Short mmCIF file of C-alpha atoms and ligand atoms in Angstrom, two decimals:
data_model
loop_
_atom_site.label_atom_id
_atom_site.label_comp_id
_atom_site.label_asym_id
_atom_site.label_seq_id
_atom_site.Cartn_x
_atom_site.Cartn_y
_atom_site.Cartn_z
CA MET A 1 -27.63 -14.99 -5.86
CA LYS A 2 -25.34 -12.03 -5.34
CA GLN A 3 -25.09 -10.92 -1.73
CA HIS A 4 -25.51 -7.18 -1.86
CA PRO A 5 -23.69 -5.41 0.95
CA GLY A 6 -26.07 -3.79 3.39
CA VAL A 7 -29.21 -4.78 1.53
CA PRO A 8 -31.32 -7.47 3.21
CA HIS A 9 -32.34 -10.56 1.29
CA PRO A 10 -34.88 -11.34 -0.11
CA HIS A 11 -34.60 -8.20 -2.18
CA PRO A 12 -37.63 -6.11 -3.09
CA VAL A 13 -39.40 -7.42 -6.20
CA MET A 14 -39.60 -5.17 -9.26
CA ALA A 15 -43.08 -3.65 -9.58
CA ALA A 16 -45.26 -4.75 -12.49
CA GLY A 17 -45.21 -2.09 -15.19
CA PHE A 18 -41.84 -0.69 -14.09
CA LEU A 19 -40.03 -2.35 -16.97
CA LYS A 20 -42.65 -1.68 -19.61
CA ASP A 21 -42.08 2.07 -19.28
CA ARG A 22 -38.37 1.54 -19.82
CA VAL A 23 -38.67 -0.99 -22.65
CA ALA A 24 -41.39 0.76 -24.68
CA PRO A 25 -39.25 3.70 -25.91
CA PHE A 26 -36.67 1.30 -27.36
CA PHE A 27 -39.32 -0.64 -29.27
CA HIS A 28 -40.71 2.69 -30.42
CA HIS A 29 -37.34 3.59 -31.95
CA ARG A 30 -36.54 0.05 -33.02
CA HIS A 31 -35.99 1.00 -36.67
CA LEU A 32 -32.99 3.04 -35.58
CA TYR A 33 -31.41 -0.04 -34.05
CA LEU A 34 -32.48 -2.37 -36.86
CA ASP A 35 -30.89 0.06 -39.34
CA ALA A 36 -27.68 -0.01 -37.31
CA PHE A 37 -27.77 -3.81 -37.47
CA ALA A 38 -28.43 -3.74 -41.22
CA THR A 39 -25.40 -1.51 -41.78
CA HIS A 40 -22.94 -2.84 -39.22
CA GLY A 41 -24.11 -6.38 -38.52
CA SER A 42 -24.08 -8.23 -35.21
CA ALA A 43 -22.79 -8.25 -32.53
CA LEU A 44 -22.78 -4.50 -32.03
CA TYR A 45 -22.27 -1.95 -29.27
CA VAL A 46 -24.61 0.97 -29.86
CA LEU A 47 -23.65 4.27 -28.27
CA GLU A 48 -26.54 6.73 -28.08
CA SER A 49 -24.77 10.05 -27.83
CA GLY A 50 -28.02 11.93 -27.18
CA ILE A 51 -28.59 9.96 -23.98
CA LEU A 52 -24.98 10.48 -22.88
CA LYS A 53 -25.16 14.25 -23.45
CA GLU A 54 -28.41 14.46 -21.50
CA ARG A 55 -26.87 12.59 -18.57
CA ALA A 56 -23.78 14.82 -18.63
CA ASP A 57 -25.85 18.02 -18.63
CA ARG A 58 -28.05 16.76 -15.87
CA PHE A 59 -25.19 15.63 -13.62
CA ARG A 60 -23.51 19.00 -13.86
CA SER A 61 -26.58 21.14 -13.47
CA VAL A 62 -27.89 19.21 -10.45
CA PHE A 63 -24.66 19.67 -8.49
CA GLU A 64 -23.94 23.17 -9.79
CA ALA A 65 -27.31 24.23 -8.39
CA CYS A 66 -26.13 23.29 -4.88
CA LEU A 67 -22.43 24.23 -4.87
CA THR A 68 -20.59 27.32 -6.17
CA LYS A 69 -17.14 25.93 -7.04
CA THR A 70 -17.25 22.58 -8.83
CA ALA A 71 -15.39 20.53 -11.43
CA PHE A 72 -16.46 17.31 -13.15
CA TYR A 73 -14.32 14.40 -14.31
CA TYR A 74 -15.54 11.33 -16.15
CA ALA A 75 -14.20 8.05 -14.72
CA PHE A 76 -12.63 6.65 -17.88
CA LYS A 77 -12.57 3.04 -16.67
CA SER A 78 -16.36 2.80 -16.57
CA ASN A 79 -16.42 2.86 -20.40
CA SER A 80 -13.23 3.42 -22.33
CA LEU A 81 -14.82 3.92 -25.76
CA PRO A 82 -12.99 7.05 -27.00
CA GLU A 83 -16.18 8.62 -28.39
CA ILE A 84 -17.67 8.69 -24.88
CA SER A 85 -14.74 10.61 -23.44
CA GLN A 86 -14.75 12.88 -26.48
CA ILE A 87 -18.41 13.78 -26.00
CA LEU A 88 -17.90 14.38 -22.28
CA ILE A 89 -14.83 16.56 -22.89
CA GLU A 90 -16.99 18.65 -25.23
CA LYS A 91 -19.51 18.88 -22.38
CA GLY A 92 -16.83 20.43 -20.16
CA PHE A 93 -15.81 17.32 -18.25
CA GLY A 94 -12.24 16.42 -17.41
CA LEU A 95 -11.16 12.78 -17.33
CA ASP A 96 -10.38 10.65 -14.28
CA VAL A 97 -7.83 7.94 -15.11
CA SER A 98 -6.19 5.27 -12.99
CA SER A 99 -3.23 3.96 -14.96
CA GLY A 100 -0.55 5.07 -17.36
CA MET A 101 -2.46 3.34 -20.14
CA GLU A 102 -5.62 5.34 -19.40
CA LEU A 103 -3.54 8.49 -18.97
CA ALA A 104 -1.98 7.99 -22.42
CA ALA A 105 -5.47 7.54 -23.90
CA ALA A 106 -6.73 10.69 -22.16
CA LEU A 107 -3.77 12.74 -23.40
CA GLU A 108 -4.28 11.34 -26.89
CA LEU A 109 -7.93 12.44 -26.75
CA GLY A 110 -6.75 15.98 -26.04
CA ALA A 111 -8.18 16.17 -22.52
CA ARG A 112 -6.81 19.30 -20.86
CA ASN A 113 -7.92 18.46 -17.36
CA ILE A 114 -7.01 14.99 -16.12
CA ILE A 115 -7.05 13.48 -12.65
CA PHE A 116 -4.72 10.52 -12.15
CA SER A 117 -5.52 8.43 -9.07
CA GLY A 118 -5.23 4.76 -8.19
CA PRO A 119 -3.06 2.48 -6.07
CA GLY A 120 0.43 1.24 -6.96
CA LYS A 121 1.50 3.82 -9.53
CA THR A 122 4.85 2.85 -11.01
CA ASP A 123 7.76 5.29 -11.35
CA ARG A 124 7.05 5.40 -15.08
CA GLU A 125 3.46 6.39 -14.42
CA LEU A 126 4.54 9.07 -11.95
CA GLU A 127 7.02 10.40 -14.51
CA MET A 128 4.24 10.57 -17.10
CA ALA A 129 2.17 12.68 -14.72
CA ILE A 130 5.16 14.97 -14.05
CA ALA A 131 5.84 15.33 -17.78
CA HIS A 132 2.23 16.47 -18.37
CA LYS A 133 1.70 18.45 -15.19
CA ASP A 134 -0.02 21.26 -17.08
CA ARG A 135 -2.87 18.84 -17.85
CA VAL A 136 -2.65 16.23 -15.09
CA THR A 137 -3.46 16.38 -11.38
CA LEU A 138 -1.80 13.52 -9.56
CA LEU A 139 -3.55 12.07 -6.51
CA LEU A 140 -1.16 10.17 -4.26
CA ASP A 141 -2.32 6.85 -2.92
CA SER A 142 0.22 6.05 -0.20
CA ILE A 143 3.17 7.30 1.82
CA GLY A 144 5.53 5.03 -0.14
CA GLU A 145 4.24 6.38 -3.45
CA CYS A 146 4.64 9.92 -2.16
CA ARG A 147 8.26 9.27 -1.16
CA ARG A 148 9.04 7.75 -4.57
CA LEU A 149 7.53 10.83 -6.20
CA MET A 150 9.59 13.13 -3.98
CA ASN A 151 12.75 11.31 -5.06
CA LEU A 152 11.84 11.60 -8.72
CA LEU A 153 11.13 15.33 -8.37
CA LYS A 154 14.41 15.92 -6.53
CA ASN A 155 16.41 14.07 -9.19
CA LYS A 156 14.70 16.02 -11.96
CA LYS A 157 14.72 19.30 -9.99
CA GLN A 158 11.08 19.72 -10.96
CA SER A 159 8.26 21.02 -8.83
CA LEU A 160 4.77 19.55 -8.66
CA SER A 161 1.46 20.07 -6.89
CA ALA A 162 -0.41 16.91 -6.02
CA GLY A 163 -3.34 15.77 -3.94
CA ILE A 164 -3.74 12.92 -1.49
CA ARG A 165 -6.37 10.20 -1.49
CA LEU A 166 -7.94 9.38 1.85
CA ASN A 167 -9.21 5.90 2.58
CA CYS A 168 -12.90 6.08 3.46
CA ASN A 169 -13.45 2.37 4.14
CA PRO A 170 -10.72 0.53 6.04
CA THR A 171 -12.60 -2.79 6.06
CA GLY A 172 -11.49 -5.79 4.01
CA LEU A 173 -10.26 -5.32 0.49
CA TRP A 174 -11.17 -1.60 0.37
CA GLN A 175 -8.19 -0.96 2.63
CA LYS A 176 -5.94 -0.88 -0.43
CA PHE A 177 -7.09 2.60 -1.47
CA GLY A 178 -5.52 5.81 -0.18
CA ILE A 179 -3.89 6.64 3.12
CA MET A 180 -5.60 6.22 6.48
CA PRO A 181 -6.93 9.59 7.68
CA ASP A 182 -4.56 9.63 10.69
CA GLN A 183 -1.60 9.48 8.27
CA LEU A 184 -2.55 12.80 6.65
CA LEU A 185 -0.87 15.16 9.12
CA PRO A 186 2.51 13.35 9.29
CA LEU A 187 2.55 12.93 5.50
CA TYR A 188 1.71 16.60 5.03
CA GLN A 189 4.57 17.57 7.37
CA GLU A 190 6.94 15.42 5.31
CA ILE A 191 5.76 17.10 2.10
CA GLN A 192 6.08 20.60 3.62
CA VAL A 193 9.83 20.26 4.10
CA HIS A 194 10.36 18.90 0.58
CA PRO A 195 11.70 21.50 -1.88
CA PHE A 196 9.70 20.34 -4.91
CA LEU A 197 6.34 18.91 -3.82
CA ARG A 198 3.24 20.78 -2.66
CA CYS A 199 -0.04 19.32 -1.46
CA THR A 200 -3.02 21.11 -2.94
CA GLY A 201 -6.00 18.82 -2.50
CA LEU A 202 -7.72 15.77 -1.08
CA GLN A 203 -9.75 12.96 -2.60
CA PHE A 204 -11.94 10.15 -1.43
CA HIS A 205 -14.10 7.76 -3.45
CA SER A 206 -16.77 5.36 -2.31
CA SER A 207 -18.33 2.89 -4.65
CA TRP A 208 -21.81 1.56 -5.27
CA ASN A 209 -23.73 4.38 -3.59
CA LEU A 210 -27.44 3.67 -3.86
CA THR A 211 -27.92 6.52 -1.37
CA PRO A 212 -25.61 9.37 -0.29
CA ASP A 213 -25.25 8.01 3.30
CA ARG A 214 -21.65 6.83 2.98
CA GLN A 215 -20.52 10.04 1.31
CA GLN A 216 -22.25 12.17 3.97
CA ASP A 217 -20.63 10.13 6.75
CA PHE A 218 -17.18 10.49 5.31
CA ILE A 219 -17.59 14.22 4.71
CA LEU A 220 -18.34 14.53 8.44
CA SER A 221 -15.15 12.58 9.32
CA MET A 222 -13.18 14.66 6.86
CA GLY A 223 -14.45 17.85 8.50
CA LEU A 224 -13.17 16.60 11.87
CA LEU A 225 -9.82 15.70 10.29
CA LEU A 226 -9.49 19.13 8.64
CA GLN A 227 -10.10 20.88 11.97
CA ASP A 228 -6.80 19.42 13.17
CA MET A 229 -4.82 20.34 10.06
CA PRO A 230 -2.54 23.41 10.01
CA ASP A 231 -3.81 26.69 8.54
CA ASP A 232 -1.37 26.58 5.63
CA PHE A 233 -2.78 23.17 4.62
CA LEU A 234 -6.30 24.58 4.57
CA ARG A 235 -5.16 27.68 2.70
CA ASP A 236 -3.35 25.66 0.01
CA CYS A 237 -6.16 23.10 -0.35
CA LYS A 238 -7.55 24.01 -3.78
CA TYR A 239 -9.80 21.02 -4.36
CA ILE A 240 -11.65 18.33 -2.51
CA ASP A 241 -12.50 15.49 -4.82
CA ILE A 242 -15.42 13.46 -3.53
CA GLY A 243 -15.14 10.69 -6.15
CA GLY A 244 -17.89 8.88 -8.00
CA GLY A 245 -19.94 5.80 -7.26
CA TYR A 246 -23.38 7.34 -7.90
CA TRP A 247 -25.81 4.59 -8.78
CA PRO A 248 -28.29 5.39 -11.57
CA GLU A 249 -31.70 6.19 -10.11
CA THR A 250 -33.35 3.30 -11.92
CA GLY A 251 -31.74 1.22 -9.15
CA GLU A 252 -30.00 -2.11 -9.22
CA TRP A 253 -31.73 -5.00 -11.00
CA LEU A 254 -30.99 -8.62 -10.11
CA VAL A 255 -32.19 -11.98 -11.36
CA SER A 256 -34.29 -14.23 -9.13
CA ASP A 257 -34.96 -17.95 -9.47
CA ASP A 258 -38.12 -17.13 -11.44
CA PRO A 259 -37.26 -15.93 -14.99
CA LEU A 260 -40.21 -13.51 -15.00
CA CYS A 261 -39.61 -12.08 -11.52
CA HIS A 262 -36.74 -9.65 -10.97
CA TYR A 263 -35.38 -7.92 -7.92
CA HIS A 264 -35.15 -4.16 -7.83
CA ILE A 265 -33.03 -2.39 -5.25
CA PRO A 266 -34.01 1.26 -5.46
CA ALA A 267 -31.46 4.06 -5.65
CA ALA A 268 -31.87 7.70 -4.67
CA PRO A 269 -32.34 10.30 -7.43
CA LEU A 270 -29.33 12.51 -8.12
CA GLU A 271 -31.11 15.52 -6.63
CA ILE A 272 -31.10 13.78 -3.24
CA PHE A 273 -27.36 13.08 -3.55
CA ALA A 274 -26.75 16.73 -4.42
CA LYS A 275 -28.89 18.03 -1.56
CA LYS A 276 -27.44 15.76 1.11
CA ILE A 277 -23.82 15.96 -0.03
CA SER A 278 -23.82 19.73 -0.42
CA ALA A 279 -25.46 20.15 2.99
CA ALA A 280 -22.78 17.95 4.59
CA LEU A 281 -20.02 19.91 2.83
CA ALA A 282 -21.56 23.24 3.85
CA GLU A 283 -21.72 22.12 7.47
CA HIS A 284 -18.40 20.31 7.92
CA VAL A 285 -15.90 21.24 5.21
CA LEU A 286 -16.59 24.52 3.41
CA PRO A 287 -16.36 26.65 6.59
CA LEU A 288 -12.71 25.49 6.82
CA THR A 289 -11.55 25.73 3.20
CA ASN A 290 -12.47 27.51 0.01
CA ALA A 291 -11.72 24.36 -2.02
CA ARG A 292 -13.41 23.49 -5.29
CA ILE A 293 -15.54 20.32 -5.06
CA CYS A 294 -14.65 17.76 -7.72
CA PHE A 295 -16.76 14.85 -8.93
CA GLU A 296 -15.73 11.62 -10.67
CA PRO A 297 -18.90 9.95 -11.93
CA GLY A 298 -18.57 6.96 -14.24
CA ARG A 299 -21.47 4.55 -14.10
CA TRP A 300 -24.14 7.24 -13.61
CA LEU A 301 -23.14 8.92 -16.89
CA CYS A 302 -22.66 5.96 -19.22
CA HIS A 303 -24.94 3.17 -17.90
CA ASP A 304 -27.97 4.21 -19.99
CA ALA A 305 -26.02 5.34 -23.05
CA MET A 306 -24.92 2.05 -24.61
CA HIS A 307 -26.82 -1.04 -25.78
CA ILE A 308 -25.70 -4.37 -27.16
CA ILE A 309 -27.28 -5.90 -30.27
CA ILE A 310 -27.00 -9.65 -30.80
CA GLN A 311 -28.71 -12.14 -33.11
CA VAL A 312 -30.36 -15.51 -32.53
CA ILE A 313 -28.44 -18.18 -34.45
CA ASP A 314 -29.97 -21.40 -33.20
CA LYS A 315 -33.19 -22.36 -31.43
CA LYS A 316 -32.37 -25.61 -29.66
CA ALA A 317 -35.56 -25.98 -27.64
CA LYS A 318 -38.72 -23.95 -27.32
CA ASP A 319 -37.18 -22.26 -24.27
CA LEU A 320 -33.48 -22.19 -25.27
CA VAL A 321 -31.77 -20.12 -27.95
CA ILE A 322 -28.11 -19.53 -28.80
CA THR A 323 -26.95 -16.13 -30.01
CA ASP A 324 -24.05 -15.20 -32.27
CA ALA A 325 -22.23 -13.26 -29.56
CA GLY A 326 -21.01 -14.41 -26.18
CA THR A 327 -20.54 -12.61 -22.91
CA ASN A 328 -16.89 -12.03 -23.81
CA ALA A 329 -18.52 -8.86 -25.19
CA VAL A 330 -18.96 -7.70 -21.58
CA GLY A 331 -15.99 -9.54 -20.08
CA TRP A 332 -17.67 -11.08 -17.06
CA GLU A 333 -20.57 -13.32 -16.11
CA ARG A 334 -22.76 -10.30 -15.56
CA TYR A 335 -26.17 -11.75 -16.31
CA GLU A 336 -25.90 -14.66 -13.90
CA THR A 337 -26.68 -12.08 -11.20
CA ASP A 338 -27.60 -8.78 -12.84
CA TYR A 339 -30.93 -8.60 -14.64
CA PHE A 340 -31.45 -6.63 -17.84
CA PRO A 341 -34.36 -6.84 -20.25
CA ILE A 342 -33.67 -8.47 -23.62
CA LEU A 343 -35.75 -6.91 -26.39
CA ASN A 344 -36.65 -8.90 -29.47
CA LEU A 345 -36.56 -6.04 -31.98
CA THR A 346 -37.80 -8.38 -34.74
CA ARG A 347 -41.04 -9.34 -32.90
CA PRO A 348 -41.76 -6.45 -30.51
CA SER A 349 -44.12 -6.87 -27.58
CA LEU A 350 -44.30 -5.42 -24.08
CA THR A 351 -44.89 -8.90 -22.69
CA GLU A 352 -41.91 -10.68 -21.19
CA ARG A 353 -41.67 -14.43 -21.88
CA SER A 354 -39.28 -16.91 -20.36
CA CYS A 355 -36.56 -18.47 -22.53
CA ARG A 356 -32.91 -19.06 -21.84
CA ILE A 357 -30.91 -16.71 -24.07
CA LEU A 358 -27.37 -18.06 -24.17
CA GLY A 359 -24.22 -17.07 -25.99
CA SER A 360 -22.11 -19.28 -28.25
CA LEU A 361 -19.00 -19.54 -26.07
CA CYS A 362 -17.94 -23.03 -24.99
CA THR A 363 -18.85 -22.42 -21.36
CA PRO A 364 -22.24 -22.80 -19.62
CA HIS A 365 -21.65 -19.45 -17.86
CA ASP A 366 -22.28 -17.66 -21.14
CA VAL A 367 -25.73 -16.33 -20.22
CA TRP A 368 -27.50 -13.20 -21.53
CA GLY A 369 -30.71 -13.78 -19.65
CA TYR A 370 -33.64 -16.01 -18.85
CA ALA A 371 -36.45 -14.08 -20.59
CA PHE A 372 -37.14 -11.70 -23.47
CA PHE A 373 -39.68 -9.07 -24.44
CA GLY A 374 -41.34 -10.13 -27.69
CA LYS A 375 -44.19 -12.03 -29.32
CA ASP A 376 -41.94 -15.02 -29.96
CA ILE A 377 -38.27 -15.79 -30.58
CA LYS A 378 -36.87 -17.47 -33.72
CA GLU A 379 -33.64 -18.02 -35.58
CA GLY A 380 -32.41 -14.79 -37.17
CA ASP A 381 -34.20 -12.50 -34.70
CA ILE A 382 -32.35 -9.34 -33.68
CA LEU A 383 -32.15 -8.83 -29.93
CA MET A 384 -31.08 -5.74 -28.01
CA ILE A 385 -30.00 -5.41 -24.40
CA PRO A 386 -30.18 -1.78 -23.29
CA PHE A 387 -28.41 -0.07 -20.36
CA GLN A 388 -25.04 -1.77 -21.00
CA GLY A 389 -22.86 1.36 -20.89
CA ALA A 390 -21.04 0.81 -17.60
CA TYR A 391 -18.36 -1.78 -16.89
CA THR A 392 -19.02 -3.84 -20.00
CA TYR A 393 -17.25 -2.33 -23.00
CA SER A 394 -14.06 -1.66 -20.98
CA LEU A 395 -13.99 -5.28 -19.82
CA ARG A 396 -14.64 -6.90 -23.21
CA GLN A 397 -12.21 -9.61 -24.24
CA THR A 398 -11.36 -11.68 -27.30
CA PHE A 399 -12.23 -14.99 -25.71
CA ILE A 400 -13.28 -17.55 -28.34
CA LYS A 401 -15.41 -15.00 -30.19
CA PRO A 402 -14.32 -11.72 -31.81
CA LEU A 403 -15.29 -8.37 -30.32
CA PRO A 404 -18.52 -6.70 -31.43
CA GLY A 405 -18.39 -3.64 -33.69
CA VAL A 406 -19.30 -0.15 -32.52
CA VAL A 407 -21.83 2.30 -33.88
CA VAL A 408 -22.41 5.81 -32.58
CA LEU A 409 -25.96 7.12 -33.01
C1 PLP B 501 -14.13 3.62 -10.45
C2 PLP B 501 -13.87 4.97 -9.90
C3 PLP B 501 -14.78 6.02 -10.11
C4 PLP B 501 -16.09 5.84 -10.84
O1 PLP B 501 -16.95 5.02 -10.15
P1 PLP B 501 -18.47 4.83 -10.71
O2 PLP B 501 -19.04 3.84 -9.77
O3 PLP B 501 -18.37 4.35 -12.09
O4 PLP B 501 -19.11 6.17 -10.62
C5 PLP B 501 -14.45 7.28 -9.64
N1 PLP B 501 -13.31 7.49 -8.96
C6 PLP B 501 -12.41 6.51 -8.71
C7 PLP B 501 -11.17 6.84 -7.97
C8 PLP B 501 -12.67 5.23 -9.16
O5 PLP B 501 -11.79 4.25 -8.91
#
């Protein structure tokens, strides 16, 4: 069982009926998915662009209602399918990338507004950002990286505006991100005497936010930090990027030892995030600077927008089936801990029945789930696992089995 940070175990049990409301609409539209299977075969990633557009509109409008100057960037790594970025660019989002490879993809997609953050940027990656400075905002991750950038700019005699990422969690492995807040003033002073670099913004990002508590806390610390920064820093600070990490409001779902019992860790609705975060900004940060507030949501936007279709190939016992696809389609052993409903589109029913649904990879860790919604399960049945948009497609790998196809609905 996954130990969830800060959440006591045993976890709360998912309420009866909670899933039925989420599963029913997919069965209702099952012909759409069966048609996609008929045309494109299995295994298949299904992007529902309507769902993605709805999420994008909602994310923007909820925060725009609480803050006057905002900008929105999609965290490319959460799902790198080009069509997703394309749709979000059309919806007015920029892209948030964290490597030269992602930056190249974002430029290729025609994104005009790109944030490039992440630890350990190479000189080549920094040069790429410099070369596309009209479209790219670089966020510096360390003092060493900043000094390397300053050298590059001096050699090229090119000027650049960049932002700085602040570490908001110095414990354990999270220490690798950004500079410690007490390094901001000395780093800023170093930048100020450099002929080619200007500092025009700040960023922080916290992950896995089921509530806005962590973001609120850090905004308070940031307010205290800003109080001690020089006036010219505050005047030149054009953006404060508060990152992503918003958990979808359906909460986190985990498997238990009972195939028909699932854990459900609730998450706050986006409106609560917007209310609490904007109140914290209004109290601690916006009195000091007129900066634009930037957002980098990934998971919240794409989680609901993609499903995976697979097919039963072999029924080896009355409670064990093997599917054509393996979990190389998602790149990690997700379903050993995370729970998602598996819908038998061929024999729809709102009753969940236990059965081990396993992939065809030569490893016992190749698990899709321990139950399915359906009247029965047989060879040839078409199964669909919804809500697979985040941190699956980007992590897919050609391990033993080929990669699934893609269809955009
Ligand atoms: C991963 C990441 C995000 C997106 O996180 P989600 O949990 O998908 O919202 C945003 N910003 C940065 C810097 C990231 O590394």
